[in-house]
Amino acid sequence: MRLSDYPELHPILYGLFLSMYLVTVLGNIIMILAVSSDSHLHTPMYIFLSNLSLADICFISTTIPKMIANIQTQSRLISYVGCLTQMLILILFGCMDGMLLTVMAYDRFVAICHPLHYSAIMSPHFCAFLVLLSFVFSLLDSQMHNLIVLQFTYFKDVEISNVFCDPSQLLNLACSDTIPNNVVMYFVGAISGFIPISGIFFSYYKIVSSLLRLSSSGGKYKALSTCGSHLSVVCLFYVTATGVYLGSAVSYSPRNCAVASIMYTVVTPMLNPFIDSMKNRDISTTCHRHLIHDSRKYVPIHCFLSSQKDYEGNKYEGKNGSNHSIPRRY
C-alpha cells in the first residue's frame, strides 16, 4: 500500500526515505567503527551497542530498499517467496533488537546494583553467550511465525495494507480459518514481547530501588544519565512496535498502521546512534577524536611548519616569493 495516492508526493517520499536510509546506515556504521577502533570501549555496554547497531542496519535494510524501489518504479508487487523472506528477516532482526535492549538493561542492572562483581559477572564469554542467545531466540521466533503463515492458503493476488509484509496483515488475508492460528500467532508474539519487556522492567525496578538508597545526588545523576539513552530507545521501539502488532487485533486502521510501522522500522533505527552518541560522552569523544585525527592526515605538506619561529606567527617566503602569514595556533 502506498503512503500517499498523490503522484506529486512520490518524489518527496523517495528522497525522504532514501535520505533516512543513508543516515541510518552511516550513523550505525560510525557507531560500530567507533567501538571497534577504541580499546577503551571494548566493554560489555559498548559491545552490546555495536551489535544493536548491526541489527538496526539489517532491520532497516529489510524494508526501505524495497519501498524505495516501489516508489521509483511505481510498482508495488512482491512475490510470495519474497514476501515470506522479508517477513522472516524482519521478525528476526526486530526480535534481535528487543533481546539486545533486554541484555543492555541487565548490563546496567549489574553495573549499578552489583558494581564490585561487574567484571566477574559480565565476562567476555558471558557477553558473547548473551548475544548468541539473543540471536537464537530471535531466529526461533521468526521461524515459528514463518511456519504458521505457511499453513495458510491465499488467493493469487492479494493486497497488503502496509509498506512491508507484516505478519498480522498476512493472517487477515488468509482464505482458510485463521482463528486457531491467530491464537498461536498472538501467543508467540506476546511471548517474544513479554519476555524482553519483563526483563527490562525488572532490571530498571532494581536500578531505581538501588538509586533511592543512594545518599549522593551526584551518583544518582550519573546513574540516571547512563540509563537515559537506553530508556529512550526502549520506549521509542516498544511503544510503536507493540501498538502495531497488537493494535490490529483491536481496531484496524491501514493508514495509522502504516505510519506506526514506519516509526519502529525506520525512525527508531535512525535515531538509535544519535541518542546513544548524544547521551554517551565516551562515544561522542571517540568519534570526535577520530574525525579530527583522520582529517589532519590530509593536511597539505606545505602547511607544516619547519621551525618554532614560523609557529609563533611570523611570515615565511613561499616558492613564488609571496609572503604567507602563519596562524599562531595551527
PDB file of N, CA and C in Angstrom, residues 45 104-105 107-113 200 203-204 207-208 211 219-235 275-276 279-280:
ATOM      1  N   MET A  45      28.902  -2.923  27.659  1.00  0.00           N
ATOM      2  CA  MET A  45      27.874  -1.990  27.231  1.00  0.00           C
ATOM      3  C   MET A  45      28.076  -1.572  25.775  1.00  0.00           C
ATOM      4  N   MET A 104      21.035  -5.241  27.420  1.00  0.00           N
ATOM      5  CA  MET A 104      21.637  -3.978  27.845  1.00  0.00           C
ATOM      6  C   MET A 104      21.044  -3.502  29.172  1.00  0.00           C
ATOM      7  N   ALA A 105      19.754  -3.738  29.364  1.00  0.00           N
ATOM      8  CA  ALA A 105      19.144  -3.392  30.658  1.00  0.00           C
ATOM      9  C   ALA A 105      19.744  -4.237  31.778  1.00  0.00           C
ATOM     10  N   ASP A 107      22.752  -5.487  31.768  1.00  0.00           N
ATOM     11  CA  ASP A 107      24.105  -4.982  31.952  1.00  0.00           C
ATOM     12  C   ASP A 107      24.112  -3.745  32.850  1.00  0.00           C
ATOM     13  N   ARG A 108      23.160  -2.836  32.644  1.00  0.00           N
ATOM     14  CA  ARG A 108      23.055  -1.645  33.500  1.00  0.00           C
ATOM     15  C   ARG A 108      22.679  -2.038  34.930  1.00  0.00           C
ATOM     16  N   PHE A 109      21.836  -3.048  35.069  1.00  0.00           N
ATOM     17  CA  PHE A 109      21.450  -3.516  36.400  1.00  0.00           C
ATOM     18  C   PHE A 109      22.659  -4.043  37.173  1.00  0.00           C
ATOM     19  N   VAL A 110      23.479  -4.850  36.521  1.00  0.00           N
ATOM     20  CA  VAL A 110      24.667  -5.395  37.188  1.00  0.00           C
ATOM     21  C   VAL A 110      25.656  -4.276  37.518  1.00  0.00           C
ATOM     22  N   ALA A 111      25.830  -3.318  36.589  1.00  0.00           N
ATOM     23  CA  ALA A 111      26.799  -2.245  36.796  1.00  0.00           C
ATOM     24  C   ALA A 111      26.404  -1.340  37.954  1.00  0.00           C
ATOM     25  N   ILE A 112      25.110  -1.110  38.145  1.00  0.00           N
ATOM     26  CA  ILE A 112      24.661  -0.176  39.183  1.00  0.00           C
ATOM     27  C   ILE A 112      24.399  -0.889  40.508  1.00  0.00           C
ATOM     28  N   CYS A 113      23.795  -2.049  40.443  1.00  0.00           N
ATOM     29  CA  CYS A 113      23.414  -2.753  41.673  1.00  0.00           C
ATOM     30  C   CYS A 113      24.512  -3.652  42.224  1.00  0.00           C
ATOM     31  N   ILE A 200      13.343  -5.990  31.005  1.00  0.00           N
ATOM     32  CA  ILE A 200      13.687  -4.574  31.106  1.00  0.00           C
ATOM     33  C   ILE A 200      13.019  -3.949  32.330  1.00  0.00           C
ATOM     34  N   SER A 203      14.792  -5.149  35.522  1.00  0.00           N
ATOM     35  CA  SER A 203      16.117  -4.550  35.682  1.00  0.00           C
ATOM     36  C   SER A 203      16.009  -3.117  36.169  1.00  0.00           C
ATOM     37  N   TYR A 204      15.117  -2.340  35.587  1.00  0.00           N
ATOM     38  CA  TYR A 204      15.013  -0.939  35.976  1.00  0.00           C
ATOM     39  C   TYR A 204      14.281  -0.773  37.310  1.00  0.00           C
ATOM     40  N   ILE A 207      17.153  -1.136  39.540  1.00  0.00           N
ATOM     41  CA  ILE A 207      18.026   0.034  39.430  1.00  0.00           C
ATOM     42  C   ILE A 207      17.450   1.210  40.220  1.00  0.00           C
ATOM     43  N   VAL A 208      16.149   1.473  40.047  1.00  0.00           N
ATOM     44  CA  VAL A 208      15.508   2.578  40.764  1.00  0.00           C
ATOM     45  C   VAL A 208      15.543   2.340  42.268  1.00  0.00           C
ATOM     46  N   LEU A 211      18.969   3.219  43.426  1.00  0.00           N
ATOM     47  CA  LEU A 211      19.237   4.658  43.376  1.00  0.00           C
ATOM     48  C   LEU A 211      18.566   5.391  44.527  1.00  0.00           C
ATOM     49  N   GLY A 219      25.918  10.716  42.390  1.00  0.00           N
ATOM     50  CA  GLY A 219      25.840   9.318  41.970  1.00  0.00           C
ATOM     51  C   GLY A 219      24.523   8.994  41.315  1.00  0.00           C
ATOM     52  N   LYS A 220      23.427   9.558  41.831  1.00  0.00           N
ATOM     53  CA  LYS A 220      22.119   9.339  41.213  1.00  0.00           C
ATOM     54  C   LYS A 220      22.071   9.915  39.798  1.00  0.00           C
ATOM     55  N   TYR A 221      22.611  11.131  39.657  1.00  0.00           N
ATOM     56  CA  TYR A 221      22.586  11.770  38.339  1.00  0.00           C
ATOM     57  C   TYR A 221      23.427  10.995  37.335  1.00  0.00           C
ATOM     58  N   LYS A 222      24.591  10.512  37.759  1.00  0.00           N
ATOM     59  CA  LYS A 222      25.449   9.746  36.854  1.00  0.00           C
ATOM     60  C   LYS A 222      24.779   8.451  36.420  1.00  0.00           C
ATOM     61  N   ALA A 223      24.130   7.767  37.352  1.00  0.00           N
ATOM     62  CA  ALA A 223      23.455   6.514  37.006  1.00  0.00           C
ATOM     63  C   ALA A 223      22.269   6.765  36.079  1.00  0.00           C
ATOM     64  N   LEU A 224      21.507   7.816  36.354  1.00  0.00           N
ATOM     65  CA  LEU A 224      20.350   8.126  35.507  1.00  0.00           C
ATOM     66  C   LEU A 224      20.781   8.552  34.106  1.00  0.00           C
ATOM     67  N   SER A 225      21.863   9.312  34.004  1.00  0.00           N
ATOM     68  CA  SER A 225      22.343   9.726  32.689  1.00  0.00           C
ATOM     69  C   SER A 225      22.855   8.533  31.893  1.00  0.00           C
ATOM     70  N   THR A 226      23.416   7.539  32.592  1.00  0.00           N
ATOM     71  CA  THR A 226      23.874   6.328  31.908  1.00  0.00           C
ATOM     72  C   THR A 226      22.699   5.537  31.330  1.00  0.00           C
ATOM     73  N   CYS A 227      21.596   5.509  32.049  1.00  0.00           N
ATOM     74  CA  CYS A 227      20.436   4.737  31.612  1.00  0.00           C
ATOM     75  C   CYS A 227      19.479   5.542  30.732  1.00  0.00           C
ATOM     76  N   GLY A 228      19.706   6.856  30.621  1.00  0.00           N
ATOM     77  CA  GLY A 228      18.759   7.697  29.903  1.00  0.00           C
ATOM     78  C   GLY A 228      18.623   7.350  28.440  1.00  0.00           C
ATOM     79  N   SER A 229      19.749   7.152  27.754  1.00  0.00           N
ATOM     80  CA  SER A 229      19.693   6.833  26.333  1.00  0.00           C
ATOM     81  C   SER A 229      19.030   5.485  26.093  1.00  0.00           C
ATOM     82  N   HIS A 230      19.330   4.521  26.956  1.00  0.00           N
ATOM     83  CA  HIS A 230      18.735   3.192  26.798  1.00  0.00           C
ATOM     84  C   HIS A 230      17.229   3.249  26.989  1.00  0.00           C
ATOM     85  N   LEU A 231      16.760   3.983  27.975  1.00  0.00           N
ATOM     86  CA  LEU A 231      15.325   4.102  28.207  1.00  0.00           C
ATOM     87  C   LEU A 231      14.625   4.805  27.042  1.00  0.00           C
ATOM     88  N   SER A 232      15.278   5.788  26.447  1.00  0.00           N
ATOM     89  CA  SER A 232      14.694   6.490  25.298  1.00  0.00           C
ATOM     90  C   SER A 232      14.497   5.542  24.123  1.00  0.00           C
ATOM     91  N   VAL A 233      15.511   4.732  23.843  1.00  0.00           N
ATOM     92  CA  VAL A 233      15.408   3.772  22.733  1.00  0.00           C
ATOM     93  C   VAL A 233      14.346   2.715  23.023  1.00  0.00           C
ATOM     94  N   VAL A 234      14.293   2.231  24.273  1.00  0.00           N
ATOM     95  CA  VAL A 234      13.305   1.209  24.646  1.00  0.00           C
ATOM     96  C   VAL A 234      11.885   1.730  24.451  1.00  0.00           C
ATOM     97  N   CYS A 235      11.622   2.924  24.937  1.00  0.00           N
ATOM     98  CA  CYS A 235      10.270   3.490  24.822  1.00  0.00           C
ATOM     99  C   CYS A 235       9.895   3.707  23.368  1.00  0.00           C
ATOM    100  N   ILE A 275      20.923   9.064  19.578  1.00  0.00           N
ATOM    101  CA  ILE A 275      20.578   9.079  21.005  1.00  0.00           C
ATOM    102  C   ILE A 275      21.736   8.553  21.835  1.00  0.00           C
ATOM    103  N   ASP A 276      22.356   7.458  21.389  1.00  0.00           N
ATOM    104  CA  ASP A 276      23.463   6.874  22.139  1.00  0.00           C
ATOM    105  C   ASP A 276      24.679   7.790  22.160  1.00  0.00           C
ATOM    106  N   LYS A 279      23.888  11.016  24.394  1.00  0.00           N
ATOM    107  CA  LYS A 279      23.783  10.715  25.814  1.00  0.00           C
ATOM    108  C   LYS A 279      25.062  10.100  26.381  1.00  0.00           C
ATOM    109  N   ASN A 280      25.954   9.631  25.503  1.00  0.00           N
ATOM    110  CA  ASN A 280      27.144   8.929  25.954  1.00  0.00           C
ATOM    111  C   ASN A 280      28.376   9.741  25.597  1.00  0.00           C
TER     112      ASN A 280
END
